[in-house]
Short mmCIF file of C-alpha atoms in Angstrom, two decimals:
data_model
loop_
_atom_site.label_atom_id
_atom_site.label_comp_id
_atom_site.label_asym_id
_atom_site.label_seq_id
_atom_site.Cartn_x
_atom_site.Cartn_y
_atom_site.Cartn_z
CA MET X 1 19.65 -162.10 -37.32
CA PRO X 2 21.27 -161.10 -40.61
CA VAL X 3 23.71 -158.12 -40.62
CA PRO X 4 21.89 -154.89 -41.45
CA PRO X 5 23.36 -152.27 -43.85
CA SER X 6 25.11 -149.38 -42.40
CA PRO X 7 24.29 -146.57 -44.77
CA HIS X 8 25.62 -143.03 -44.85
CA GLY X 9 24.60 -139.95 -46.92
CA PHE X 10 23.05 -141.04 -50.32
CA GLY X 11 23.53 -144.59 -49.39
CA TRP X 12 20.22 -144.45 -47.49
CA LEU X 13 18.59 -144.45 -51.04
CA ARG X 14 19.64 -147.95 -51.51
CA VAL X 15 18.32 -149.32 -48.21
CA VAL X 16 14.86 -147.73 -47.85
CA GLY X 17 12.14 -148.94 -50.09
CA PRO X 18 8.78 -149.82 -48.57
CA GLY X 19 8.37 -146.37 -47.29
CA VAL X 20 8.60 -144.96 -50.81
CA ILE X 21 6.17 -147.33 -52.27
CA VAL X 22 3.54 -146.57 -49.81
CA LEU X 23 4.30 -142.90 -50.03
CA GLY X 24 3.75 -143.02 -53.96
CA LEU X 25 0.52 -144.69 -53.26
CA SER X 26 -0.62 -142.31 -50.73
CA ILE X 27 0.13 -139.07 -53.08
CA GLY X 28 -2.45 -140.44 -55.45
CA SER X 29 -5.23 -141.22 -53.18
CA GLY X 30 -5.62 -138.72 -50.28
CA GLU X 31 -3.23 -136.07 -51.52
CA PHE X 32 -4.30 -135.50 -55.03
CA LEU X 33 -7.92 -136.21 -55.11
CA LEU X 34 -9.60 -136.42 -51.55
CA GLY X 35 -7.49 -133.83 -49.99
CA PRO X 36 -8.15 -131.12 -52.69
CA ALA X 37 -11.87 -131.88 -52.65
CA VAL X 38 -11.90 -131.20 -48.92
CA PHE X 39 -9.66 -128.27 -48.77
CA VAL X 40 -11.56 -126.28 -51.59
CA ARG X 41 -14.77 -126.99 -49.98
CA HIS X 42 -13.96 -126.47 -46.34
CA GLY X 43 -10.51 -124.63 -46.03
CA LEU X 44 -7.00 -125.43 -45.09
CA SER X 45 -7.67 -125.72 -41.35
CA LEU X 46 -8.56 -129.41 -41.99
CA LEU X 47 -4.98 -130.21 -42.59
CA TRP X 48 -4.63 -131.00 -38.95
CA ILE X 49 -6.40 -134.34 -40.04
CA THR X 50 -3.24 -135.06 -42.08
CA THR X 51 -0.86 -134.22 -39.32
CA VAL X 52 -2.47 -136.57 -36.89
CA ALA X 53 -3.21 -139.41 -39.40
CA VAL X 54 0.28 -139.48 -40.77
CA VAL X 55 1.94 -139.52 -37.34
CA LEU X 56 -0.37 -142.40 -36.19
CA GLN X 57 0.20 -144.25 -39.37
CA ALA X 58 3.85 -143.96 -39.21
CA ILE X 59 3.71 -145.65 -35.67
CA PHE X 60 1.32 -148.21 -37.00
CA ASN X 61 3.72 -148.94 -40.06
CA THR X 62 6.86 -149.37 -38.02
CA GLU X 63 4.91 -151.92 -35.69
CA VAL X 64 3.65 -153.75 -38.86
CA MET X 65 7.25 -153.78 -39.94
CA ARG X 66 8.48 -154.91 -36.38
CA TYR X 67 6.62 -158.25 -36.95
CA THR X 68 8.36 -158.82 -40.25
CA LEU X 69 11.78 -157.89 -38.85
CA ALA X 70 11.46 -160.46 -36.07
CA THR X 71 9.96 -163.31 -37.95
CA GLY X 72 10.72 -162.93 -41.83
CA GLU X 73 6.74 -163.20 -42.12
CA PRO X 74 4.14 -160.82 -43.59
CA VAL X 75 1.86 -159.62 -40.88
CA PHE X 76 -0.93 -161.34 -42.24
CA THR X 77 0.65 -164.66 -41.26
CA GLY X 78 0.82 -163.41 -37.73
CA PHE X 79 -2.84 -162.65 -37.88
CA MET X 80 -3.67 -166.08 -39.24
CA ARG X 81 -1.95 -167.58 -36.21
CA THR X 82 -4.54 -166.06 -33.84
CA ARG X 83 -7.92 -167.42 -32.85
CA PRO X 84 -10.51 -168.40 -34.14
CA SER X 85 -8.66 -169.79 -36.99
CA SER X 86 -6.36 -169.07 -39.92
CA THR X 87 -9.16 -169.71 -42.32
CA ALA X 88 -11.42 -167.22 -40.70
CA TRP X 89 -8.73 -164.59 -40.72
CA ALA X 90 -7.72 -165.29 -44.30
CA TRP X 91 -11.25 -164.80 -45.60
CA PHE X 92 -11.61 -161.81 -43.24
CA TYR X 93 -8.69 -159.72 -44.56
CA ALA X 94 -9.09 -160.87 -48.14
CA THR X 95 -12.56 -159.54 -47.94
CA LEU X 96 -11.42 -156.36 -46.49
CA TYR X 97 -8.84 -156.14 -49.43
CA LEU X 98 -11.64 -156.49 -52.00
CA LEU X 99 -13.85 -154.03 -50.31
CA GLN X 100 -11.22 -151.31 -50.14
CA MET X 101 -8.96 -152.04 -53.10
CA GLY X 102 -11.21 -153.85 -55.36
CA TRP X 103 -12.57 -150.70 -56.97
CA PRO X 104 -10.31 -149.56 -59.68
CA ALA X 105 -11.11 -145.85 -58.71
CA PHE X 106 -7.59 -144.59 -59.65
CA ALA X 107 -7.66 -145.87 -63.17
CA GLY X 108 -11.02 -144.34 -63.61
CA THR X 109 -10.05 -140.86 -62.21
CA ALA X 110 -6.75 -141.02 -64.29
CA ALA X 111 -8.94 -141.29 -67.27
CA GLY X 112 -10.31 -137.93 -66.60
CA ALA X 113 -6.86 -136.41 -66.77
CA ILE X 114 -6.20 -138.30 -70.07
CA PHE X 115 -9.37 -137.12 -71.57
CA PHE X 116 -8.42 -133.55 -70.71
CA LEU X 117 -5.14 -133.76 -72.41
CA GLY X 118 -6.78 -134.98 -75.55
CA ALA X 119 -10.07 -133.06 -75.64
CA ARG X 120 -8.82 -129.81 -73.72
CA ARG X 121 -11.87 -129.77 -71.56
CA LEU X 122 -13.33 -131.52 -68.48
CA PRO X 123 -15.33 -134.54 -69.05
CA ALA X 124 -19.02 -134.20 -68.93
CA PRO X 125 -21.68 -136.89 -68.04
CA VAL X 126 -22.12 -137.70 -71.81
CA ASP X 127 -18.46 -138.73 -71.99
CA ALA X 128 -18.98 -141.48 -69.24
CA ALA X 129 -18.54 -144.22 -71.93
CA THR X 130 -15.12 -142.77 -73.10
CA ILE X 131 -13.85 -142.38 -69.50
CA TYR X 132 -14.68 -146.12 -68.90
CA TYR X 133 -12.75 -147.35 -71.84
CA ILE X 134 -9.59 -145.07 -71.08
CA GLY X 135 -9.89 -146.31 -67.38
CA VAL X 136 -9.89 -149.90 -68.70
CA GLY X 137 -6.82 -149.20 -70.81
CA ILE X 138 -4.96 -147.73 -67.75
CA PHE X 139 -6.06 -150.60 -65.75
CA LEU X 140 -4.60 -153.16 -68.12
CA ALA X 141 -1.37 -151.06 -68.60
CA CYS X 142 -0.77 -151.87 -64.88
CA VAL X 143 -0.77 -155.45 -65.66
CA VAL X 144 1.93 -155.15 -68.19
CA VAL X 145 4.19 -153.26 -65.92
CA LEU X 146 3.75 -155.89 -63.19
CA SER X 147 4.77 -158.50 -65.63
CA PHE X 148 8.40 -157.53 -66.24
CA GLY X 149 11.39 -157.18 -64.10
CA ARG X 150 13.21 -159.60 -61.57
CA ARG X 151 11.68 -158.72 -58.35
CA ILE X 152 8.33 -156.91 -58.22
CA GLU X 153 8.94 -155.14 -55.14
CA ARG X 154 12.06 -153.64 -56.78
CA THR X 155 10.13 -152.58 -59.80
CA LEU X 156 7.64 -150.75 -57.58
CA GLU X 157 10.36 -149.08 -55.63
CA LEU X 158 12.11 -147.68 -58.72
CA LEU X 159 8.83 -146.35 -60.11
CA ASN X 160 7.76 -144.69 -56.80
CA TRP X 161 11.18 -143.04 -56.63
CA ALA X 162 10.59 -141.50 -59.89
CA LEU X 163 6.94 -140.50 -58.97
CA VAL X 164 7.89 -139.00 -55.57
CA VAL X 165 10.69 -136.93 -57.05
CA SER X 166 8.87 -135.67 -59.92
CA ILE X 167 5.58 -135.06 -58.38
CA LEU X 168 6.91 -133.38 -55.11
CA GLY X 169 9.51 -131.39 -57.10
CA GLY X 170 6.81 -130.44 -59.81
CA PHE X 171 4.25 -129.19 -57.27
CA PHE X 172 6.87 -127.39 -55.05
CA ALA X 173 7.94 -125.36 -58.27
CA LEU X 174 4.50 -124.64 -59.17
CA ALA X 175 3.41 -123.76 -55.61
CA LEU X 176 6.56 -121.35 -55.58
CA VAL X 177 5.32 -119.66 -58.84
CA TYR X 178 1.58 -119.48 -58.20
CA VAL X 179 0.74 -119.64 -54.48
CA PRO X 180 0.75 -116.37 -52.52
CA ALA X 181 2.51 -115.84 -49.34
CA THR X 182 -0.78 -115.77 -47.34
CA THR X 183 -1.81 -119.08 -48.60
CA TRP X 184 1.66 -120.67 -47.55
CA VAL X 185 0.92 -119.27 -44.13
CA ALA X 186 -2.65 -120.62 -44.06
CA GLY X 187 -1.26 -124.05 -45.11
CA ALA X 188 1.27 -124.06 -42.43
CA VAL X 189 -0.93 -123.21 -39.53
CA GLY X 190 -3.70 -125.34 -41.07
CA LEU X 191 -1.58 -128.36 -40.04
CA THR X 192 -2.44 -127.42 -36.45
CA GLY X 193 -6.15 -126.85 -37.23
CA PHE X 194 -5.88 -123.08 -37.17
CA ASP X 195 -7.98 -121.21 -39.75
CA VAL X 196 -6.57 -117.78 -40.73
CA GLY X 197 -9.91 -116.62 -42.05
CA SER X 198 -11.86 -116.87 -38.71
CA GLY X 199 -8.67 -116.15 -36.61
CA GLY X 200 -9.29 -119.36 -34.60
CA PHE X 201 -9.24 -123.08 -34.59
CA SER X 202 -11.52 -124.91 -36.83
CA LEU X 203 -11.28 -128.51 -36.41
CA LEU X 204 -14.74 -129.73 -37.72
CA PRO X 205 -16.48 -127.11 -39.75
CA ALA X 206 -20.25 -126.74 -39.53
CA GLY X 207 -22.07 -128.48 -42.43
CA ALA X 208 -18.94 -130.48 -43.28
CA ASP X 209 -19.58 -133.56 -45.63
CA PHE X 210 -18.46 -136.05 -43.15
CA PHE X 211 -18.53 -139.06 -45.71
CA LEU X 212 -15.90 -137.19 -47.67
CA LEU X 213 -14.06 -136.08 -44.60
CA GLY X 214 -14.14 -139.86 -43.32
CA ALA X 215 -12.42 -140.65 -46.85
CA LEU X 216 -9.80 -137.90 -46.32
CA VAL X 217 -8.95 -139.17 -42.81
CA ALA X 218 -8.25 -142.75 -43.90
CA TYR X 219 -6.40 -141.69 -46.94
CA SER X 220 -4.19 -139.18 -45.37
CA GLY X 221 -1.00 -141.10 -45.53
CA ALA X 222 -1.54 -144.59 -46.95
CA GLY X 223 -4.72 -145.81 -45.35
CA GLY X 224 -5.92 -149.30 -44.55
CA VAL X 225 -4.73 -152.21 -46.26
CA PRO X 226 -1.79 -150.61 -47.90
CA ASN X 227 -0.30 -150.04 -44.49
CA LEU X 228 -0.49 -153.80 -43.84
CA THR X 229 1.03 -154.57 -47.23
CA LEU X 230 4.15 -152.79 -45.88
CA SER X 231 5.15 -156.08 -44.28
CA ASN X 232 4.84 -157.98 -47.49
CA TRP X 233 7.08 -155.36 -49.42
CA ALA X 234 9.50 -155.52 -46.46
CA ARG X 235 9.66 -159.21 -46.63
CA ASP X 236 10.41 -159.16 -50.45
CA ARG X 237 13.00 -156.39 -49.63
CA GLY X 238 14.80 -158.82 -47.21
CA TYR X 239 14.43 -156.67 -44.14
CA GLY X 240 15.69 -158.48 -40.93
CA MET X 241 14.84 -162.08 -40.56
CA ALA X 242 12.94 -161.73 -44.06
CA GLU X 243 16.40 -162.08 -45.73
CA ARG X 244 15.90 -165.68 -45.39
CA ALA X 245 12.26 -165.85 -46.61
CA GLY X 246 12.47 -165.29 -50.50
CA TYR X 247 10.40 -163.00 -52.49
CA ILE X 248 7.74 -162.93 -55.29
CA PRO X 249 9.54 -162.64 -58.89
CA ALA X 250 8.17 -161.24 -61.86
CA ALA X 251 6.61 -163.29 -64.82
CA VAL X 252 9.00 -162.02 -67.36
CA GLY X 253 12.68 -161.52 -66.29
CA GLY X 254 12.23 -163.27 -62.80
CA THR X 255 13.36 -166.79 -61.99
CA LYS X 256 11.72 -169.41 -59.73
CA VAL X 257 12.31 -168.45 -56.12
CA HIS X 258 11.63 -170.50 -53.03
CA LEU X 259 9.30 -168.41 -50.88
CA ALA X 260 9.11 -169.69 -47.36
CA HIS X 261 5.49 -169.91 -45.99
CA SER X 262 6.54 -169.74 -42.39
CA GLY X 263 9.17 -167.57 -40.58
CA PHE X 264 11.98 -167.81 -38.31
CA VAL X 265 13.21 -166.55 -34.91
CA PHE X 266 16.50 -165.38 -33.59
CA VAL X 267 18.43 -166.12 -30.42
CA PRO X 268 18.46 -162.78 -28.47
CA ASP X 269 22.33 -162.74 -27.73
CA ALA X 270 24.22 -159.40 -27.58
CA GLU X 271 25.20 -159.47 -31.19
CA SER X 272 21.70 -160.40 -32.54
CA MET X 273 20.19 -157.47 -30.57
CA ARG X 274 22.69 -155.04 -31.83
CA ARG X 275 21.78 -156.29 -35.36
CA TRP X 276 17.99 -155.86 -34.44
CA ARG X 277 18.72 -152.12 -33.38
CA GLY X 278 20.44 -151.69 -36.78
CA TRP X 279 17.60 -152.92 -38.71
CA TRP X 280 15.02 -150.86 -36.67
CA ARG X 281 17.20 -147.73 -37.47
CA ILE X 282 16.58 -148.48 -41.15
CA VAL X 283 12.84 -149.06 -40.62
CA SER X 284 12.58 -145.73 -38.70
CA VAL X 285 14.20 -143.73 -41.34
CA ASP X 286 12.09 -145.60 -44.14
CA GLN X 287 8.81 -144.64 -42.23
CA TRP X 288 9.54 -141.31 -40.55
CA GLY X 289 12.01 -139.76 -43.00
CA ILE X 290 10.36 -140.95 -46.26
CA PHE X 291 6.85 -141.94 -45.63
CA ALA X 292 5.75 -139.46 -42.95
CA ALA X 293 7.57 -136.29 -44.20
CA GLY X 294 6.73 -137.01 -47.72
CA ALA X 295 3.00 -137.71 -47.03
CA ILE X 296 2.70 -134.35 -45.36
CA LEU X 297 4.41 -132.48 -48.12
CA GLY X 298 2.33 -134.51 -50.65
CA MET X 299 -0.91 -133.35 -49.01
CA VAL X 300 0.10 -129.58 -48.38
CA LEU X 301 1.57 -128.72 -51.81
CA PRO X 302 -1.39 -129.79 -53.93
CA ALA X 303 -3.72 -128.24 -51.34
CA LEU X 304 -1.94 -124.88 -51.72
CA LEU X 305 -2.47 -124.99 -55.50
CA TYR X 306 -5.99 -126.17 -55.40
CA VAL X 307 -7.15 -123.19 -53.08
CA THR X 308 -5.24 -120.79 -55.11
CA PHE X 309 -6.84 -121.60 -58.44
CA LEU X 310 -10.39 -122.86 -57.35
CA PRO X 311 -12.90 -120.72 -55.43
CA ARG X 312 -13.69 -121.70 -51.83
CA GLY X 313 -16.83 -124.01 -51.59
CA ALA X 314 -16.42 -125.44 -55.12
CA ASP X 315 -17.51 -128.99 -55.54
CA ILE X 316 -15.07 -130.82 -57.68
CA GLN X 317 -16.43 -134.50 -57.15
CA GLY X 318 -17.13 -135.42 -60.66
CA LEU X 319 -15.81 -137.35 -63.68
CA GLY X 320 -13.12 -134.47 -64.01
CA ILE X 321 -11.72 -134.21 -60.66
CA SER X 322 -8.33 -135.37 -61.69
CA ALA X 323 -8.31 -132.49 -64.27
CA ALA X 324 -10.06 -129.74 -62.18
CA LEU X 325 -6.69 -128.11 -61.30
CA ALA X 326 -5.25 -128.46 -64.89
CA SER X 327 -8.51 -126.73 -66.25
CA SER X 328 -8.03 -123.94 -63.81
CA VAL X 329 -4.38 -123.36 -64.47
CA ALA X 330 -4.91 -123.47 -68.17
CA ALA X 331 -7.66 -120.69 -68.15
CA ARG X 332 -5.17 -118.55 -66.26
CA SER X 333 -1.72 -119.44 -67.49
CA GLY X 334 -2.36 -121.22 -70.74
CA ALA X 335 -2.96 -124.58 -72.36
CA VAL X 336 0.66 -125.66 -71.90
CA MET X 337 0.79 -125.33 -68.13
CA GLY X 338 -2.76 -126.77 -67.95
CA GLY X 339 -1.33 -129.79 -70.00
CA VAL X 340 1.63 -130.14 -67.61
CA ILE X 341 -0.68 -130.36 -64.45
CA ALA X 342 -3.00 -132.94 -66.30
CA LEU X 343 0.03 -135.03 -67.16
CA LEU X 344 1.33 -135.03 -63.56
CA GLY X 345 -2.26 -136.04 -62.43
CA ALA X 346 -2.39 -138.87 -64.87
CA TRP X 347 1.01 -140.06 -63.80
CA ILE X 348 0.09 -139.88 -60.14
CA LEU X 349 -3.17 -141.83 -60.44
CA PHE X 350 -1.63 -144.52 -62.86
CA LYS X 351 1.08 -145.13 -60.30
CA THR X 352 -1.45 -145.23 -57.39
CA GLN X 353 -3.63 -147.83 -59.37
CA LEU X 354 -0.51 -149.93 -60.06
CA ASP X 355 0.38 -150.00 -56.45
CA ASN X 356 -3.10 -150.83 -55.21
CA LEU X 357 -3.54 -153.59 -57.70
CA GLU X 358 -0.04 -155.10 -56.89
CA GLY X 359 -0.53 -154.78 -53.14
CA MET X 360 -3.95 -156.53 -53.30
CA THR X 361 -2.59 -159.17 -55.51
CA ARG X 362 0.50 -159.58 -53.38
CA ALA X 363 -1.47 -159.80 -50.06
CA ILE X 364 -3.95 -162.34 -51.40
CA THR X 365 -1.14 -164.52 -52.81
CA ASP X 366 0.64 -164.59 -49.32
CA ILE X 367 -2.57 -165.35 -47.74
CA LEU X 368 -3.07 -168.44 -50.03
CA TRP X 369 0.61 -169.31 -49.83
CA THR X 370 0.63 -169.42 -46.08
CA GLY X 371 -2.66 -171.12 -45.50
CA SER X 372 -2.70 -173.87 -48.11
CA GLY X 373 -0.26 -176.65 -48.67
CA THR X 374 -2.02 -177.50 -51.97
CA VAL X 375 -1.54 -174.03 -53.26
CA ARG X 376 2.24 -174.24 -52.38
CA THR X 377 2.61 -177.39 -54.40
CA TRP X 378 0.53 -176.20 -57.32
CA ARG X 379 2.68 -175.91 -60.52
CA GLY X 380 5.69 -177.19 -58.92
CA GLY X 381 5.72 -174.75 -55.93
CA ASP X 382 6.13 -171.65 -58.28
CA VAL X 383 4.71 -168.69 -56.44
CA ARG X 384 4.36 -166.78 -59.90
CA ALA X 385 1.68 -169.20 -60.88
CA VAL X 386 -0.36 -168.08 -57.86
CA TYR X 387 0.40 -164.42 -58.11
CA TYR X 388 -0.61 -164.13 -61.72
CA THR X 389 -3.68 -166.16 -61.37
CA VAL X 390 -4.92 -163.88 -58.57
CA LEU X 391 -3.91 -160.95 -60.62
CA GLY X 392 -6.03 -162.20 -63.58
CA ILE X 393 -9.06 -162.68 -61.65
CA LEU X 394 -8.91 -159.40 -60.03
CA VAL X 395 -8.32 -157.50 -63.52
CA VAL X 396 -11.53 -159.27 -64.78
CA TRP X 397 -13.37 -158.05 -61.60
CA GLY X 398 -12.00 -154.46 -61.98
CA ILE X 399 -13.17 -154.10 -65.59
CA ILE X 400 -16.73 -155.08 -64.38
CA ALA X 401 -16.32 -152.73 -61.39
CA LEU X 402 -15.50 -149.70 -63.36
CA ARG X 403 -18.97 -149.76 -64.74
CA LEU X 404 -20.77 -149.77 -61.33
CA ALA X 405 -20.38 -146.10 -60.31
CA GLN X 406 -18.39 -142.87 -60.96
CA PRO X 407 -14.80 -143.35 -60.07
CA PHE X 408 -14.82 -140.78 -57.33
CA VAL X 409 -17.77 -142.46 -55.63
CA LEU X 410 -15.68 -145.63 -55.87
CA LEU X 411 -12.80 -143.81 -54.23
CA LYS X 412 -14.89 -142.51 -51.10
CA LEU X 413 -16.33 -146.00 -50.52
CA SER X 414 -12.93 -147.67 -50.74
CA ALA X 415 -11.38 -144.93 -48.29
CA ASN X 416 -14.22 -145.33 -45.83
CA VAL X 417 -13.62 -149.11 -45.65
CA ALA X 418 -9.85 -148.21 -44.98
CA GLY X 419 -10.94 -146.40 -41.84
CA VAL X 420 -12.61 -149.78 -40.60
CA VAL X 421 -9.47 -151.68 -41.65
CA LEU X 422 -7.35 -149.47 -39.38
CA ILE X 423 -9.63 -149.80 -36.32
CA VAL X 424 -9.64 -153.64 -36.61
CA ALA X 425 -6.02 -154.14 -37.53
CA SER X 426 -4.43 -151.78 -35.12
CA LEU X 427 -6.01 -153.91 -32.32
CA HIS X 428 -5.14 -156.99 -33.88
CA LEU X 429 -1.51 -155.93 -34.56
CA LEU X 430 -1.36 -154.98 -30.81
CA TYR X 431 -2.36 -158.48 -29.75
CA VAL X 432 0.01 -160.25 -32.41
CA ASN X 433 3.12 -158.10 -31.45
CA THR X 434 2.63 -158.51 -27.58
CA ARG X 435 1.54 -162.06 -27.56
CA LEU X 436 3.14 -163.93 -30.46
CA LEU X 437 6.65 -162.06 -30.68
CA PRO X 438 9.31 -162.93 -28.11
CA ALA X 439 9.62 -160.59 -25.16
CA HIS X 440 12.90 -159.13 -26.42
CA VAL X 441 11.35 -157.48 -29.50
CA ARG X 442 7.95 -156.71 -28.27
CA PRO X 443 6.86 -152.88 -28.38
CA PRO X 444 7.20 -150.70 -25.40
CA ALA X 445 4.18 -149.45 -23.52
CA TRP X 446 3.92 -146.04 -25.38
CA ARG X 447 3.55 -147.86 -28.68
CA ARG X 448 1.11 -150.20 -27.37
CA ALA X 449 -0.91 -147.06 -26.22
CA ALA X 450 -0.44 -145.48 -29.62
CA LEU X 451 -1.96 -148.50 -31.34
CA VAL X 452 -5.07 -148.12 -29.21
CA ALA X 453 -5.18 -144.41 -30.17
CA VAL X 454 -5.10 -145.40 -34.02
CA ALA X 455 -8.19 -147.50 -33.36
CA GLY X 456 -9.88 -144.54 -31.46
CA PHE X 457 -9.04 -141.98 -33.91
CA TYR X 458 -10.32 -143.77 -36.98
CA ALA X 459 -13.35 -145.16 -35.04
CA PHE X 460 -14.44 -141.52 -34.12
CA PHE X 461 -14.55 -140.62 -38.09
CA VAL X 462 -16.09 -143.76 -39.21
CA LEU X 463 -18.95 -143.17 -36.85
CA LEU X 464 -19.31 -139.58 -38.18
CA SER X 465 -19.28 -140.95 -41.61
CA LEU X 466 -21.99 -143.49 -40.78
CA ARG X 467 -24.14 -140.83 -39.01
CA SER X 468 -24.02 -138.64 -42.10
CA MET X 469 -25.22 -141.39 -44.29
CA TRP X 470 -28.03 -142.35 -41.92
CA PRO X 471 -29.18 -139.21 -40.15
#
């Protein structure tokens, strides 16, 4: 087991990383779009969903990273080691990735904010073609970003630090200025399910849109396959035994790197177990101190602003959802403040699309790299050739997919698929971590029970969502 860093103070910022990537991704999905659509319509008492979802996902995430710390492999490799076969699981998870992340919904929703910045109004149905072309441009810009640097994971990490600091700081400042004290209180108690208006707990409001609610449940936090991709980012970050595995370099600025297709194990002597505990401390801070705390703040702050500026019961699920807050702020506080909000929205959603596209490309690349010797020897064994071929195919599909439905419809579809992913993956992860890992690094009983709770929680809301579609 490699020696872990021993950070102090601001030194922690140099050793955490995967958590900030998945936090930046989560702020753009549930926190900026699905959360506001739910809270404006049904009230802040539904923030309890975020509390439960983020806690369960933080446990799930640390268990995903447990596998990588112990073996140096992405968790998909562990999944592919189980029955019925590696090929079956490779196809299964690649299909789930495409069903959840293959819809470039965030590029499409970001286009609404860009449109507002230029036209100073919300897009209407007649503007659908313009939104499409702006969305395609945003999608292609993601490809440009992923092509430069040395280590792609490090590029994402730096961009997400910029995102998290600017977005959480910006929303906090705006909330201090505009949000009344009573709304702050409603938001705080809403994290427990208490509704200030009715004076009681309101966990599932009558007449709720459960398809929308199911989407919020999955995308509170990261949601679905991005949680699994944490292990790939942790591998490239060099956590634990992954320090010996290699990483995926960028096309421009990166050099050919040997990427191991199979992992390693360590001898459980006293020194190695001491180092294991040091790495586990880093993973815990990465997930509880960065991801969990940031995801709750990232949901609460936009929610406070939306319910302050938009009337209760408003339906904002259209082409202009990403600019709905900007439009309301502009009407009350002037065009400059509206433009600031729209710019923040465009930046959030662009970064989310970037992270989604990279995560899907990375995961499919790792699945191919692990499962096929032919792929590993193609183009002289340079993993960049595989990565950028997969990226090119996904970009072509994304340009087509943007034509199929409104961006917010695609977003709700992908989020509900994420709920299914968390049901299956939590139980699969439980099996892998208790059967494939050596006894000295297996999860304790309470964590095993928590993974079962993850499956039960998401299964409940997936069933509600399905019932709402087929009454």
